[in-house]
Structure formats: C-alpha cells, structure tokens
CSV table of C-alpha atoms in Angstrom, one decimal:
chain,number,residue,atom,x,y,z
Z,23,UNK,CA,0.0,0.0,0.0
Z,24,UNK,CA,1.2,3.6,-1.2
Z,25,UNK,CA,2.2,5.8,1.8
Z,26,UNK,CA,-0.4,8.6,2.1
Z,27,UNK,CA,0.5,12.3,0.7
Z,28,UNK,CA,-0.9,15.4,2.1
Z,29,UNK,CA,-2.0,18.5,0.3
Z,30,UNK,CA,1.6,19.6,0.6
Z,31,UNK,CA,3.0,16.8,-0.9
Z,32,UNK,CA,5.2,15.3,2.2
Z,33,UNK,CA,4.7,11.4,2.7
Z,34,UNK,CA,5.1,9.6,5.7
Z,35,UNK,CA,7.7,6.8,6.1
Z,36,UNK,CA,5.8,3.9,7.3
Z,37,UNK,CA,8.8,2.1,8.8
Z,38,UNK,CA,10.7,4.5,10.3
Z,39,UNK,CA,7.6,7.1,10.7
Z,40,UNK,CA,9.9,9.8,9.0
Z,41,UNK,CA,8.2,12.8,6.9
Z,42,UNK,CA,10.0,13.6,3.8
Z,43,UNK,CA,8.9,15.5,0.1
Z,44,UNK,CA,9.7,12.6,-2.1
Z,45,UNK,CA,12.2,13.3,-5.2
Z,46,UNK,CA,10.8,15.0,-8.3
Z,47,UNK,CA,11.4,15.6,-11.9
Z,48,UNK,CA,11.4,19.1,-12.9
Z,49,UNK,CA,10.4,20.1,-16.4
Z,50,UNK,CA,13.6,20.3,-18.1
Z,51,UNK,CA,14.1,16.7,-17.2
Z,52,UNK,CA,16.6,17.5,-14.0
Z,53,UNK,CA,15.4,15.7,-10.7
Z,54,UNK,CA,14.7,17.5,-7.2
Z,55,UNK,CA,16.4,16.0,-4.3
Z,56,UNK,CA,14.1,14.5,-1.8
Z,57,UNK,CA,13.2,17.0,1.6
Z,58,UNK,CA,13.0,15.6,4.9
Z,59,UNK,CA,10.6,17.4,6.9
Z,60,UNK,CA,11.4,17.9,10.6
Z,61,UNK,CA,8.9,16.0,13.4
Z,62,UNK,CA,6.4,18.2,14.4
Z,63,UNK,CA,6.3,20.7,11.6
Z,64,UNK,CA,3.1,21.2,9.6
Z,65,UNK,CA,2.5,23.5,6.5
Z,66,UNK,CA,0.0,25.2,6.3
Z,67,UNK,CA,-1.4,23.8,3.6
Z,68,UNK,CA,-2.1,21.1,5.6
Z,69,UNK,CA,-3.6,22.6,9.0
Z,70,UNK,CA,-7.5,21.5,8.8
Z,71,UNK,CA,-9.9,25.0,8.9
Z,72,UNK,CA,-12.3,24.5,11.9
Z,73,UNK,CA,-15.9,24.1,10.8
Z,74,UNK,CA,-18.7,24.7,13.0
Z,75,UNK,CA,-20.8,21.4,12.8
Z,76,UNK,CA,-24.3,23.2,14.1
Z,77,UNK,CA,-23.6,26.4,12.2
Z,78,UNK,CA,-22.9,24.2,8.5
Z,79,UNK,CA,-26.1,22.4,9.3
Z,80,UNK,CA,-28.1,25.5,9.9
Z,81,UNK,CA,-27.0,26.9,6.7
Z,82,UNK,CA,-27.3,23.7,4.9
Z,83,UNK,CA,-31.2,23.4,6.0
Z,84,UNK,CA,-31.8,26.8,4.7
Z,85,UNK,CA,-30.4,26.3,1.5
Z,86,UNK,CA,-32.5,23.5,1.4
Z,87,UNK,CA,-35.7,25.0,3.3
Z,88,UNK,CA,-34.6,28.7,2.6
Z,89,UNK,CA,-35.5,31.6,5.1
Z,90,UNK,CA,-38.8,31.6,6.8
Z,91,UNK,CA,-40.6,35.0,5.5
Z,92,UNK,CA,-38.7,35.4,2.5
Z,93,UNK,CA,-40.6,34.7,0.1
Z,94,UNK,CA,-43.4,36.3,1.2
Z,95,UNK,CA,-41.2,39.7,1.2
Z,96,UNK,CA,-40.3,38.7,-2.5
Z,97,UNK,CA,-43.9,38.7,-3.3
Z,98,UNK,CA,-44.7,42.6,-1.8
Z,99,UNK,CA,-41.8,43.9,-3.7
Z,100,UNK,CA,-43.3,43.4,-7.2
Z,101,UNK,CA,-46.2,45.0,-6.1
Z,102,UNK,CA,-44.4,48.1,-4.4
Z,103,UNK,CA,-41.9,48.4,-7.2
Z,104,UNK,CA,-45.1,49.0,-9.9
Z,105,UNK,CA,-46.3,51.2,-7.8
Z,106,UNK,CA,-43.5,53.2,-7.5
Z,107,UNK,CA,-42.5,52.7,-11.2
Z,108,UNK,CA,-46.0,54.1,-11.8
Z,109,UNK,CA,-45.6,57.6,-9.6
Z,110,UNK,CA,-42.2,58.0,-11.6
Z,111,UNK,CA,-44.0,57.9,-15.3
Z,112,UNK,CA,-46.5,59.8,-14.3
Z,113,UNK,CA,-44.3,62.7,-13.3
Z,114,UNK,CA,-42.1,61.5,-16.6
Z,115,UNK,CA,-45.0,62.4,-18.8
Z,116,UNK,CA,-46.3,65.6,-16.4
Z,117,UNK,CA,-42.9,67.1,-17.4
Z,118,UNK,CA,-42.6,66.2,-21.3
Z,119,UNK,CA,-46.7,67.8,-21.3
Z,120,UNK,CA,-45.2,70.8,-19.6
Z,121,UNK,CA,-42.2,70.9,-22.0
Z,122,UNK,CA,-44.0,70.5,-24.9
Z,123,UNK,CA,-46.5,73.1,-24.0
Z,124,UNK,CA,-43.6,75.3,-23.2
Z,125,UNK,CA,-41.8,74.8,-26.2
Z,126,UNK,CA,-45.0,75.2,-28.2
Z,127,UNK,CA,-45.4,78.9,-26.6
Z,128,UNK,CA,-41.6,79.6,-27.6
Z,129,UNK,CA,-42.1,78.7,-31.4
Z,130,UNK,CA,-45.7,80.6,-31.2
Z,131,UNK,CA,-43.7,83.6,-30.1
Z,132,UNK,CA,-41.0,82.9,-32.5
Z,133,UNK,CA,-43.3,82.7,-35.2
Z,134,UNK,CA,-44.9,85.8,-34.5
Z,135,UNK,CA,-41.6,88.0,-34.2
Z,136,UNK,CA,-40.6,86.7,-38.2
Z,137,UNK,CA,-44.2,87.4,-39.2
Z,138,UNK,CA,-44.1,91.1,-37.5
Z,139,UNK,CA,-40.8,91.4,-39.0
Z,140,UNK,CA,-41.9,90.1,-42.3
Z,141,UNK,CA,-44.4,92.1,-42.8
Z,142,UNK,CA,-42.1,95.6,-41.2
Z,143,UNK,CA,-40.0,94.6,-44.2
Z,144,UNK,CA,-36.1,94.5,-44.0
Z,145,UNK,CA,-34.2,97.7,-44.5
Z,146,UNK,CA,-33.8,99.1,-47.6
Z,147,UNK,CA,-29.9,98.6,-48.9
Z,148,UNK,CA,-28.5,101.8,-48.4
Z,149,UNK,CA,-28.2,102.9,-52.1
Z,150,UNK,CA,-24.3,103.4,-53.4
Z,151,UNK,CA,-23.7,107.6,-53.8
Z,152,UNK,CA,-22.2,107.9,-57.2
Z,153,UNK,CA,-20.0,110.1,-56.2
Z,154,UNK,CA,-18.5,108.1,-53.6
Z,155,UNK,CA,-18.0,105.2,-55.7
Z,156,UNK,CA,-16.0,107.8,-58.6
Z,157,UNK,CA,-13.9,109.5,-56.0
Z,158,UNK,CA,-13.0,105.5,-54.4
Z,159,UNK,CA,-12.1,104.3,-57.8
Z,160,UNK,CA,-9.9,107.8,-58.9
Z,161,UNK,CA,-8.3,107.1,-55.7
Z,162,UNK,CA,-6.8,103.8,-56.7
Z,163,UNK,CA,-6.6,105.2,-60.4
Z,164,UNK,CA,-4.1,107.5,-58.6
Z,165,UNK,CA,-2.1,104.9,-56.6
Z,166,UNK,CA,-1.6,102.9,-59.7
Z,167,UNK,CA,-0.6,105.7,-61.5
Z,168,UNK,CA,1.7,107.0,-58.8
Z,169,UNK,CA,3.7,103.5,-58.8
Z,170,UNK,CA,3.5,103.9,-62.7
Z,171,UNK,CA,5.6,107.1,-62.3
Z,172,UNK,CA,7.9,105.7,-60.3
Z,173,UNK,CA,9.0,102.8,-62.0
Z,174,UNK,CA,9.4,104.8,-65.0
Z,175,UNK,CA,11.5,107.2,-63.4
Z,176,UNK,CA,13.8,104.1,-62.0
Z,177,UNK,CA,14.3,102.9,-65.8
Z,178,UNK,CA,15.1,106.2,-67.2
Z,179,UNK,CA,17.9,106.0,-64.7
Z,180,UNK,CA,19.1,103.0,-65.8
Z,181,UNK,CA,17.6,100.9,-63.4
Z,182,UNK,CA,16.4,97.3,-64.5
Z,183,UNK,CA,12.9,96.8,-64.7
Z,184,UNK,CA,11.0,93.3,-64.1
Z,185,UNK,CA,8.6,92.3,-66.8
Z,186,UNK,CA,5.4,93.5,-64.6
Z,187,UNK,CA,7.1,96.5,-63.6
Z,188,UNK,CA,7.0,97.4,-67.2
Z,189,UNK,CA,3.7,96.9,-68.1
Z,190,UNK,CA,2.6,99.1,-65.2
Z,191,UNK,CA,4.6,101.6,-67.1
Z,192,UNK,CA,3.0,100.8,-70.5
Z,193,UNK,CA,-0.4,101.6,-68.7
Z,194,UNK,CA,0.4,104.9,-67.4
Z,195,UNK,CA,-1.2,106.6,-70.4
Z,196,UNK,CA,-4.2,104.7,-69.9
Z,197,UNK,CA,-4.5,105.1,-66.6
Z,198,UNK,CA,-4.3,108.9,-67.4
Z,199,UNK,CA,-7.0,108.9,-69.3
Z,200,UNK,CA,-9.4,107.1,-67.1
Z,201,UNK,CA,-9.0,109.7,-64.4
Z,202,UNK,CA,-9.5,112.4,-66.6
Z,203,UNK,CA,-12.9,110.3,-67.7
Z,204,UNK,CA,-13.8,110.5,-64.1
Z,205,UNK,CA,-13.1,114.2,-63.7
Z,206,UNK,CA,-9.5,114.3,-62.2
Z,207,UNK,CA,-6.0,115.3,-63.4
Z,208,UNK,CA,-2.8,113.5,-64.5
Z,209,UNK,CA,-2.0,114.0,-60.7
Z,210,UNK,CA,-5.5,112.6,-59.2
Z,211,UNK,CA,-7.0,115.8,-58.5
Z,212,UNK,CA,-10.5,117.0,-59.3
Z,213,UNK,CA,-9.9,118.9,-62.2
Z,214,UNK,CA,-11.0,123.1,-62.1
Z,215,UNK,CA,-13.0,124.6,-64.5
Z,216,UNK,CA,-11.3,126.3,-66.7
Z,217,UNK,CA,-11.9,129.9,-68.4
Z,218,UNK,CA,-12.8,128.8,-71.6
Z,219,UNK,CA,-14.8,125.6,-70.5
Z,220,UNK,CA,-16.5,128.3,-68.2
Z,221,UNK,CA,-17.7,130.5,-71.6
Z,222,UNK,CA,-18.6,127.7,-73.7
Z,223,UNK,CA,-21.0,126.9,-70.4
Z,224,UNK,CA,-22.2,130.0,-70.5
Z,225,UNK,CA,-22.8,130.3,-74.4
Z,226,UNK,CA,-24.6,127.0,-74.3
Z,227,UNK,CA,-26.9,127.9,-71.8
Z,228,UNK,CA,-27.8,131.0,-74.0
C-alpha cells in the first residue's frame, strides 16, 4: 500500500515514521532532491480549517428549506416596485406635457416675431452715392498711377525693370486717361473749370 501524501506533498515513512517531500522531476528533465521534513512541523497547507458542525447544518437546512418569511417579502416587492415605477412615469410624462407646451409657446412667439418682421420689411440697402464710388475708384486710379511714375523714373535712370514693372509703365497713359474720364487730373486731382470751358458753359446755356 502507497504511503499517504498530504495536500503539501510530504509522505510519511511507514517504517521509520519519518516525513520527507519525495524526489521529483522538474520540467527540463533534471530531478529534485528529496526533503525531509522535521517531526512536528506542519505546512499550512495542511492545517484542517475549523468548521462549526451546528452552524454548516443551519446553513445547509436553509439552503435546502430557505429563510422563513422570505418569500413572502419577494412577493410585496413586485407590487411596491409597480407602484413606485408608476408615480415616476407619471411625473415623466407631467414634465414632457409641460415641455412641450412650453416649447409650443416659444415657437408661437417665435413665429410671431418673423411674421411682424416680415411684414415691417427689411431695410432698404443703403443705395451706393455715385459720387463716392468715382472718388474711391480715382483714388486707386491714382495709386496705380503713382507706382507707374515711379517705376518709370527708375528705368530712365538706368535701373532694370521686371517684366510686370513694365507693363505698369506701358499703362500709365491709360490710366491717365481714365482719371480724366472720371473728372480728375494727370495727378488725381479734381480737375477746375477752366476759363474757356467756363464760356462755352455759358454760351450754351444761352
């Protein structure tokens, strides 16, 4: 008969009553030595928990009986959870009612507001001045032809001009001549009326 082994793993010599870990094979095939155990010594693995024989059998007989009263608790609580569930979607729908009806009001007033402004009409576009828009467009005439100028002056000193640069300074004629279209001088000034444009005024209104 096979010496018994505790949850440890130590075996009990029969003949001599020693306690040793018998030898073992590891994994990689090499053997562990065998490990006497000194009388008296017990691992804890093998130290028995103390049960409490009437306090297993109480708790075995309600498993098996279950608890006196408990089920009658477990049929109330259905009952008290619908009722409770019930309150709760009752104020859940009191709420979306009152939230609809509020949001209803805010579109209603919404509503109104675009029709009153609908019907107000939106502000007229403020209608461009004519005379804004040719004094804006003489003053950029003018910046143009200023850098025209300037650039020319730079390549009749010699100075190297790139291939933009000098078409800005073939334009300078035309830009010339779209100031003076718009009223203004070589220089971006208003032009003055001038003595004989004043009597061929007043001739023609003879």
């Amino acid at each position: 008969m096979a010496p018994a082994t505790t949850n440890s793993g130590i075996t009990t010599d029969e003949a001599s009553g020693e306690r040793h870990i018998p030898e073992s094979t590891r994994a990689d095939g090499s053997k562990r030595k065998a490990i006497k155990i000194r009388p008296g010594y017990q691992p804890p693995e093998d130290v028995q928990v103390y049960k409490n024989r009437p306090a297993e059998a109480f708790r075995e007989r309600g498993k098996r009986i279950g608890i006196p009263g408990a089920a009658s608790a477990q049929d109330e609580k259905p009952d008290q959870g619908s009722a409770a569930s019930n309150k709760n979607a009752k104020r859940r729908e009191a709420r979306k009612k009152a939230k609809a009806a509020g949001d209803g009001e805010g579109e209603g007033e919404a509503k109104a507001d675009a029709t009153a402004t609908t019907q107000d009409g939106q502000p007229k576009a403020e209608e461009l001045d004519p005379e804004v828009e040719r004094e804006k467009k003489a003053r950029s005439l003018k910046k143009k032809l200023k850098q025209a100028k300037e650039l020319k002056m730079k390549k009749d000193g010699g100075e190297g001009l790139l291939p933009e640069q000098i078409a800005k300074v073939i334009k300078i004629n035309e830009l010339i001549r779209e100031l003076d279209a718009l009223g203004f001088d070589a220089d971006g000034e208003p032009k003055t009326e001038t003595k004989d444009d004043a009597i061929e005024g007043s001739e023609n209104k003879k």
